[in-house]
CSV table of C-alpha atoms in Angstrom, one decimal:
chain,number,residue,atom,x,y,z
A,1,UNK,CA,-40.9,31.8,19.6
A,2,UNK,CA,-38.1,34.1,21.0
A,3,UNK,CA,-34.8,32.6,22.5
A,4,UNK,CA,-31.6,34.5,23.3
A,5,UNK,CA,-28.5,34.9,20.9
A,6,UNK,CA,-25.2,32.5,21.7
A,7,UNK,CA,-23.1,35.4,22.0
A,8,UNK,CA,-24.8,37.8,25.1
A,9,UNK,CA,-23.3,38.6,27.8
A,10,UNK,CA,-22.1,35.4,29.7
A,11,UNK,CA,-22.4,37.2,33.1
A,12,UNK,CA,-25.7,37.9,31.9
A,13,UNK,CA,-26.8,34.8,31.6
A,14,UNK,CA,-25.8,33.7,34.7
A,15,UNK,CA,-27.8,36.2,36.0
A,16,UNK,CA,-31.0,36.2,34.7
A,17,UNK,CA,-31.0,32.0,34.3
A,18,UNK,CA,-29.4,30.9,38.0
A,19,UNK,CA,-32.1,28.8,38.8
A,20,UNK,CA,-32.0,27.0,36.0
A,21,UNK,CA,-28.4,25.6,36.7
A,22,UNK,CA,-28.7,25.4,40.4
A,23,UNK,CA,-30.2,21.7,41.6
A,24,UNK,CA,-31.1,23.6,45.0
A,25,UNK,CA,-33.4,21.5,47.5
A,26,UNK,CA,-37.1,21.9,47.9
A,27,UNK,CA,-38.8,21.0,51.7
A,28,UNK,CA,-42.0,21.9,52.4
A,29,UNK,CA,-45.3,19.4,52.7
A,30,UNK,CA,-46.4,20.4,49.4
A,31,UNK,CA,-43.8,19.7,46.7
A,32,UNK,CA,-46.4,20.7,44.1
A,33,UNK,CA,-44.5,24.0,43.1
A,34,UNK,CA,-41.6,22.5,43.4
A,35,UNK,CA,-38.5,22.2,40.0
A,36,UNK,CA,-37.0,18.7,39.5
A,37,UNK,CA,-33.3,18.1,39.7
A,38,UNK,CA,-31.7,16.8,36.9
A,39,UNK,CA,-28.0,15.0,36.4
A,40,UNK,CA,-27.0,15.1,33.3
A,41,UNK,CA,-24.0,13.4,32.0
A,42,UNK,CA,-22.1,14.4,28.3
A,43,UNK,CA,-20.4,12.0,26.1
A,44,UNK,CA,-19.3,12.1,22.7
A,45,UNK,CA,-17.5,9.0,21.1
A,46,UNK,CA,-16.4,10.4,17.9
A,47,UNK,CA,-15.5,7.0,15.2
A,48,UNK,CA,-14.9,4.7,18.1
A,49,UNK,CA,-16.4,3.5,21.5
A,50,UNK,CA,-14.3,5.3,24.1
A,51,UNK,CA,-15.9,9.0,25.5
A,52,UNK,CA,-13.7,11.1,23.8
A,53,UNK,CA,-16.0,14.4,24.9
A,54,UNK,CA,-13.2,16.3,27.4
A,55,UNK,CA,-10.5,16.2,24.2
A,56,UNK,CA,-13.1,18.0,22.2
A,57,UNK,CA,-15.8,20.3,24.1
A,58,UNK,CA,-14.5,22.8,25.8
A,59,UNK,CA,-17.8,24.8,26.8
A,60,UNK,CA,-21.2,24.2,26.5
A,61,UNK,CA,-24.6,26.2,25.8
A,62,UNK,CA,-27.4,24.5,26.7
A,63,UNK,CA,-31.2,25.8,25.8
A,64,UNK,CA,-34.3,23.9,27.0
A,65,UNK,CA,-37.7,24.2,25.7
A,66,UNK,CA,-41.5,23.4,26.8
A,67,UNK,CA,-43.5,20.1,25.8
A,68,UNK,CA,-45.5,22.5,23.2
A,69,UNK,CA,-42.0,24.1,21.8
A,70,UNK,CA,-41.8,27.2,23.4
A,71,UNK,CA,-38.9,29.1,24.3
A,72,UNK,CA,-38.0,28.2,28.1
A,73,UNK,CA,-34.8,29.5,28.9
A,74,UNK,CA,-30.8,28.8,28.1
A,75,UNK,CA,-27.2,29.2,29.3
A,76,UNK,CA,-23.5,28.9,28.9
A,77,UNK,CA,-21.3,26.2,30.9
A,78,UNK,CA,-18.1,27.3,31.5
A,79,UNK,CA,-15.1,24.9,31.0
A,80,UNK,CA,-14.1,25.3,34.9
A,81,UNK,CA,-17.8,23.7,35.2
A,82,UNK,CA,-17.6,20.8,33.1
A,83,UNK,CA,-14.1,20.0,34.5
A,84,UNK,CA,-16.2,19.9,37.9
A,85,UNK,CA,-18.9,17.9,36.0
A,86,UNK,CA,-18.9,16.5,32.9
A,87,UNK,CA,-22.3,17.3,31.9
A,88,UNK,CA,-24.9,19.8,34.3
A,89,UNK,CA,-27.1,19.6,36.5
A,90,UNK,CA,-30.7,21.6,36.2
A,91,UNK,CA,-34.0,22.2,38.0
A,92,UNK,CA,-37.1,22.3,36.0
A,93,UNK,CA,-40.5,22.0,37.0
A,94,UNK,CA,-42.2,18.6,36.7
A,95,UNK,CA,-42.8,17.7,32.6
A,96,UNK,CA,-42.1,17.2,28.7
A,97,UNK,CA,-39.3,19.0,27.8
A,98,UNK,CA,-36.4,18.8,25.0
A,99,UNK,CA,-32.7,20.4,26.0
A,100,UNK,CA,-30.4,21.0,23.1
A,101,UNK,CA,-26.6,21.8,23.6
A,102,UNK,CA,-24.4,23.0,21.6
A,103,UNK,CA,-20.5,21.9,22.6
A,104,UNK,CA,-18.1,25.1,21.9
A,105,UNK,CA,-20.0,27.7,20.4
A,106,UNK,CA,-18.8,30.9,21.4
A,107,UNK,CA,-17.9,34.3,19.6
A,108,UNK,CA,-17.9,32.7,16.3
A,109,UNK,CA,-21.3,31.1,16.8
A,110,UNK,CA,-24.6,33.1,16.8
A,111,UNK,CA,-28.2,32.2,17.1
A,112,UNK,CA,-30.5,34.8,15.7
A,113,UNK,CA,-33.8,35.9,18.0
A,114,UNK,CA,-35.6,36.7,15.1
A,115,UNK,CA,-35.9,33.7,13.2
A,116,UNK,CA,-38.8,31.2,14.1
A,117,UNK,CA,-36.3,28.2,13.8
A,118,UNK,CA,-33.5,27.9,15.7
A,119,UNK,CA,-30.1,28.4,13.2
A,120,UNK,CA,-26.9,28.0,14.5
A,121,UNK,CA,-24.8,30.5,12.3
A,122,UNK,CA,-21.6,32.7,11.8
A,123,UNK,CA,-21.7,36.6,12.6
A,124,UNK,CA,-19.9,37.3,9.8
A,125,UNK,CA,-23.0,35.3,7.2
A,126,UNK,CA,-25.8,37.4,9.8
A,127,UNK,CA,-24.3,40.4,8.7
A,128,UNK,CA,-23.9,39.7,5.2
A,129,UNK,CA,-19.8,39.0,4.7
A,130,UNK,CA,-18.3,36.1,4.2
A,131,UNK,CA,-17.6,33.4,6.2
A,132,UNK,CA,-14.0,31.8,7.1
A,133,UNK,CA,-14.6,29.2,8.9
A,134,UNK,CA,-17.4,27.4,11.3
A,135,UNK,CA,-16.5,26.9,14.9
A,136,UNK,CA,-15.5,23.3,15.9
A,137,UNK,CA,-19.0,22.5,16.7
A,138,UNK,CA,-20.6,19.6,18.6
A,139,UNK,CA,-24.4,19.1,19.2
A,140,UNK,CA,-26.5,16.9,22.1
A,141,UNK,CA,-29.9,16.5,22.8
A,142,UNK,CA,-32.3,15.1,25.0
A,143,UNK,CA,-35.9,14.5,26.0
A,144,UNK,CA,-37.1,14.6,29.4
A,145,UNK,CA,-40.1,13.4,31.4
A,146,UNK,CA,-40.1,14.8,34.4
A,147,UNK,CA,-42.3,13.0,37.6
A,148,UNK,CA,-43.6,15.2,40.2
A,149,UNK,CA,-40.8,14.0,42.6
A,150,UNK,CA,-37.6,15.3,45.0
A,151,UNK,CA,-35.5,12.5,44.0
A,152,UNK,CA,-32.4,13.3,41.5
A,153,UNK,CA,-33.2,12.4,37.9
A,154,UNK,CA,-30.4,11.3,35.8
A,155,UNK,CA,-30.0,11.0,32.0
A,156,UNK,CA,-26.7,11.3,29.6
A,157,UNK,CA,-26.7,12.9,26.6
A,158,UNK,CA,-24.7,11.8,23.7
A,159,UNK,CA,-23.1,14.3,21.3
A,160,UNK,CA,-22.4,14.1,17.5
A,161,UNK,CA,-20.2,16.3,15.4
A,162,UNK,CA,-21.5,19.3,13.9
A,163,UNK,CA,-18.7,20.1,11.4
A,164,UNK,CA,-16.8,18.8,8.9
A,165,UNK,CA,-13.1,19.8,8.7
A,166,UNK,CA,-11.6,20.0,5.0
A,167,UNK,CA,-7.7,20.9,4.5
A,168,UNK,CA,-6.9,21.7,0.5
A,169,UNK,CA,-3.2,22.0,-1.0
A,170,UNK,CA,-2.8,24.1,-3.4
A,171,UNK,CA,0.5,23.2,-5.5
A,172,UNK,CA,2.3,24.4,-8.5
A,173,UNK,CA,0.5,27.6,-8.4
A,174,UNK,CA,3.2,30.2,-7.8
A,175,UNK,CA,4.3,32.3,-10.9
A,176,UNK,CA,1.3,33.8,-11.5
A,177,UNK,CA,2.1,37.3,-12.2
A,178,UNK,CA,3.9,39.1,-9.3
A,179,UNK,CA,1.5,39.7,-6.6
A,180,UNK,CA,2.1,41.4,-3.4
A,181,UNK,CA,2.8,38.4,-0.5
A,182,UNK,CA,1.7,39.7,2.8
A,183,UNK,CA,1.5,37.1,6.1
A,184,UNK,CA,-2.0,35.3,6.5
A,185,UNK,CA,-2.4,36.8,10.2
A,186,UNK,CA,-2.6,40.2,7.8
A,187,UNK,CA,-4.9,39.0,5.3
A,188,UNK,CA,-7.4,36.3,4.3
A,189,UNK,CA,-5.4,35.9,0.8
A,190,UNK,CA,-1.7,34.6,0.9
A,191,UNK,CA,0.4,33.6,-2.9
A,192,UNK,CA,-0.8,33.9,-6.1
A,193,UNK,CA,-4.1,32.9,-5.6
A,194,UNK,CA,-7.5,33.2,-3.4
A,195,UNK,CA,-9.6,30.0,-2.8
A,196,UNK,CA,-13.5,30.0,-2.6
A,197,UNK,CA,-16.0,26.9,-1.2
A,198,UNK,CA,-19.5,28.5,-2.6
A,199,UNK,CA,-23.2,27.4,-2.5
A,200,UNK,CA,-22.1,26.1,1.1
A,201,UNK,CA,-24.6,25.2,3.8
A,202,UNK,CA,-24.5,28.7,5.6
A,203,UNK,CA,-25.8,27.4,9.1
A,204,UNK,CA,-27.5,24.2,11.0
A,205,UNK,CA,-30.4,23.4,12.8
A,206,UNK,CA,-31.6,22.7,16.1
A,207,UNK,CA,-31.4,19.2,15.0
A,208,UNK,CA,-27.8,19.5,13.3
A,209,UNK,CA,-29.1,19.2,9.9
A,210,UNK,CA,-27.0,21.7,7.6
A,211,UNK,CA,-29.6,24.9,6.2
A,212,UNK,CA,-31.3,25.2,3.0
A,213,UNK,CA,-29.4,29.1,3.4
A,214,UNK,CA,-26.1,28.9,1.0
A,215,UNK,CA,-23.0,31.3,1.6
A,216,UNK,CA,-19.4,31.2,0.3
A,217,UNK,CA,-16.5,30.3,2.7
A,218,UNK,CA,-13.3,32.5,2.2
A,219,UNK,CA,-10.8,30.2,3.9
A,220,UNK,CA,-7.0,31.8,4.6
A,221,UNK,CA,-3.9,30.2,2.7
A,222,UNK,CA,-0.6,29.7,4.4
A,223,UNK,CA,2.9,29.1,2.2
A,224,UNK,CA,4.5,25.8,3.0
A,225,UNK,CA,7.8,26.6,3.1
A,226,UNK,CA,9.2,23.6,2.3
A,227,UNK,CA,7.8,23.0,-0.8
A,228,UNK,CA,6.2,26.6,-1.9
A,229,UNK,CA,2.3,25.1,-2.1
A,230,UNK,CA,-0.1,27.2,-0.3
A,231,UNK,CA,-2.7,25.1,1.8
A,232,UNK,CA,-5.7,25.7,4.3
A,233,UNK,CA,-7.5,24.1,6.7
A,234,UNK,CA,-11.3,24.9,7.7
A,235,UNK,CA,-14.4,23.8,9.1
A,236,UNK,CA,-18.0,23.7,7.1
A,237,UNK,CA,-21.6,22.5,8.3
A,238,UNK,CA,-21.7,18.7,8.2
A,239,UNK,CA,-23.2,17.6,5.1
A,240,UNK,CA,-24.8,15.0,2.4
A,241,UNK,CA,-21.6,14.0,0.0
A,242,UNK,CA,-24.1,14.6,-2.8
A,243,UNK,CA,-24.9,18.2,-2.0
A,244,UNK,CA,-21.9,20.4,-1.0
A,245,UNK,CA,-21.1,23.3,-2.9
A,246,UNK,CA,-18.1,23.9,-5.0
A,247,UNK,CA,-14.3,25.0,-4.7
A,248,UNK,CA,-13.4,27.8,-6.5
A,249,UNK,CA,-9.9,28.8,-7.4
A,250,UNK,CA,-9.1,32.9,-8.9
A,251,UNK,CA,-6.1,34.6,-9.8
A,252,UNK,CA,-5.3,36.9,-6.9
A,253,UNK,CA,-3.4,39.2,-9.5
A,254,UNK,CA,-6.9,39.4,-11.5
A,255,UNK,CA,-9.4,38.5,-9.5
A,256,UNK,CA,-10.0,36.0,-12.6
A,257,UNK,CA,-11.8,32.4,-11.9
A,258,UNK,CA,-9.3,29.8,-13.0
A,259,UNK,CA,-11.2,26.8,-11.8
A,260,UNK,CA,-14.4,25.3,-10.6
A,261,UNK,CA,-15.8,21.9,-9.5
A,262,UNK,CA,-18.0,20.6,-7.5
A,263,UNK,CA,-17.4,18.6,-4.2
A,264,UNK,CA,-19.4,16.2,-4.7
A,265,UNK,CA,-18.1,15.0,-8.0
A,266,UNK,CA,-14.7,15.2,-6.1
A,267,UNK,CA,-15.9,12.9,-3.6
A,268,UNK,CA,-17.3,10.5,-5.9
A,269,UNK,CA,-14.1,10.5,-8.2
A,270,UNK,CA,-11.7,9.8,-5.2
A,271,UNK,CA,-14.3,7.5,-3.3
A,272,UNK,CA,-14.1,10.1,-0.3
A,273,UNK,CA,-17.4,9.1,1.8
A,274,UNK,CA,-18.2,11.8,5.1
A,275,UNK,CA,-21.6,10.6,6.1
A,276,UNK,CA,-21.1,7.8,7.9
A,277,UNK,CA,-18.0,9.8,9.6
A,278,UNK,CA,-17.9,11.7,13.1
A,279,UNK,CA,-14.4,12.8,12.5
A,280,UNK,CA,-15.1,13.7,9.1
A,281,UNK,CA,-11.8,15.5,7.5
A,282,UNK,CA,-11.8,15.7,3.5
A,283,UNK,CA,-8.0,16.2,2.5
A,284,UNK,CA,-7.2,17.1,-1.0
A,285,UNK,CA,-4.6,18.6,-3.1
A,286,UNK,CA,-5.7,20.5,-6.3
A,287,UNK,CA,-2.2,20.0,-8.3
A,288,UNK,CA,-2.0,23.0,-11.3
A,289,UNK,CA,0.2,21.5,-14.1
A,290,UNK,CA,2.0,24.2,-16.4
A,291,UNK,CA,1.6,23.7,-20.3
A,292,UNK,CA,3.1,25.3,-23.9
A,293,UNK,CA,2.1,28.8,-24.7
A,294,UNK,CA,0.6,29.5,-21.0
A,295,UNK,CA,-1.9,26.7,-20.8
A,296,UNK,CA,-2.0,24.8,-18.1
A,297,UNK,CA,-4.1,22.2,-16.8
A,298,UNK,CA,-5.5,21.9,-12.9
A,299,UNK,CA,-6.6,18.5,-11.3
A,300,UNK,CA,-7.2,17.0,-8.2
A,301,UNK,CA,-5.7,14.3,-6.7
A,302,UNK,CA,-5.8,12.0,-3.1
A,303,UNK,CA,-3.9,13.3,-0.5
A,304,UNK,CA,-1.6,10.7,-0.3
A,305,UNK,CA,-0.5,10.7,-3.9
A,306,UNK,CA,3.3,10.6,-4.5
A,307,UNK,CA,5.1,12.5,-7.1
A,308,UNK,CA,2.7,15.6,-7.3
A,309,UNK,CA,4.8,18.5,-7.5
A,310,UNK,CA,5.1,19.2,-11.2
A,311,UNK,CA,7.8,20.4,-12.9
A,312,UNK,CA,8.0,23.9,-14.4
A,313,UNK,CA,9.4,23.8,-18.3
């Protein structure tokens, strides 16, 4: 099966795949040859019951495929579009068919033509670096039956998140050794310390179930001024609260690991449940605890725990 990669050319795309998007009219006795005009409207809910999907798609690529599987043909809807239209409108020839969508991949998203399945992953994991983050990814699907017929079709298809957000503070970490501080627009590493999420789902599937394929996100820290904890904020493959790698924390001074657990044993500990979640955002704060003769201890605690900052001897 060959399909195209998110990232080409979008003025190719409308190029080569016009007649997919345009729901042009067919007269002529015989409408045996001719596509079927489809409406179809996007909606996304997110935890409640209100269409929250213009607050959280801004674009759209949509790919369709043949009753048998194959390969049929995609393209990218521009925001200007969906502000015309929330959702598309197509013309396919009478049929089975399944479209998949994909709400705000762009740059950061890439679909490789050589695999047989169709994985939605980074550029940077493709190419064999690490990752940073996912894009804020939202996924839709639909089957169609398409009549023989000239009348409009109409259908609504209802997305579900394809990411998980996680935001990690880092606190009582400063004074190790005397590294050099550069801004985090310069660098991926900011303070004392890098952070590493490993044996991470690297990409998703067609259906927006996270990869067998691991990778290790790199995510950027930021000082917090206000207090001196360094935090970051970035986005993962959704995934099963049993299975989702580890966080990593090294010495930046060093490169030395200082500390490693699971996610999931985090998530069990502090009763931190995703699955059931469209918005799902795990906040935590990994609080390092200075002890005698250069011990210390590192734990993590809820987000909303009072009285974390320790207190330096």
């Amino acid at each position: 099966m060959s399909h195209l990669p998110v990232n080409i050319s979008r003025l190719a795309v409308i190029l080569c795949l016009a007649g997919l998007l345009l729901a042009g009219g067919c007269i002529r006795e015989n409408i045996d040859d001719c596509p079927v005009s489809v409406e179809l409207t996007f909606l996304y809910y997110g935890n409640g019951i209100t269409d929250i999907f213009p607050d959280k798609v801004d674009s759209v690529s949509m790919w369709a495929y043949r009753a048998d599987g194959s390969f049929y043909s995609g393209s990218m809807i521009p925001a200007r579009a969906l502000d015309t239209l929330q959702g598309v409108r197509v013309a396919l020839p009478p049929g089975d068919w399944k479209l998949v969508f994909w709400g705000n991949d762009g740059e950061g998203s890439h679909v490789d033509p050589a695999l047989l399945e169709q994985m939605l992953s980074t550029p940077e994991h493709r190419s064999g670096a690490l990752p940073e983050t996912i894009e804020r990814l939202f996924h839709g699907t639909v089957d169609l039956s398409l009549p023989l017929t000239l009348r409009l079709q109409r259908d609504t298809v209802e997305y579900t998140s394809a990411h998980t957000a996680m935001t990690v503070e880092f606190i009582g970490f400063d004074g190790l050794g005397d590294p050099e501080i550069v801004p985090a627009s310069a660098a991926a590493d900011t303070g004392e310390i890098f952070f590493r999420h490993s044996d991470m789902h690297a990409s998703i599937g067609w259906d927006n179930t996270p990869s067998d394929t691991r990778t290790t996100y790199r995510p950027s820290l930021e000082r917090v001024d206000s207090t001196g904890s360094l935090i970051t904020t970035y986005l993962v493959p959704r995934f099963a609260d049993s299975d989702c790698g580890s966080l990593d924390i090294y010495r930046i001074d060093t490169g030395e690991k200082m500390w490693s657990r699971s996610l999931a044993s985090i998530l069990s500990e502090l009763e931190i449940v995703t699955e059931d979640e469209e918005e799902a955002h795990v906040r935590l704060k990994i609080v390092r605890t200075p002890g005698g003769a250069g011990a210390s201890s590192i734990k993590v605690v809820p987000w909303h725990a009072q009285d974390v900052y320790p207190v330096i001897p």
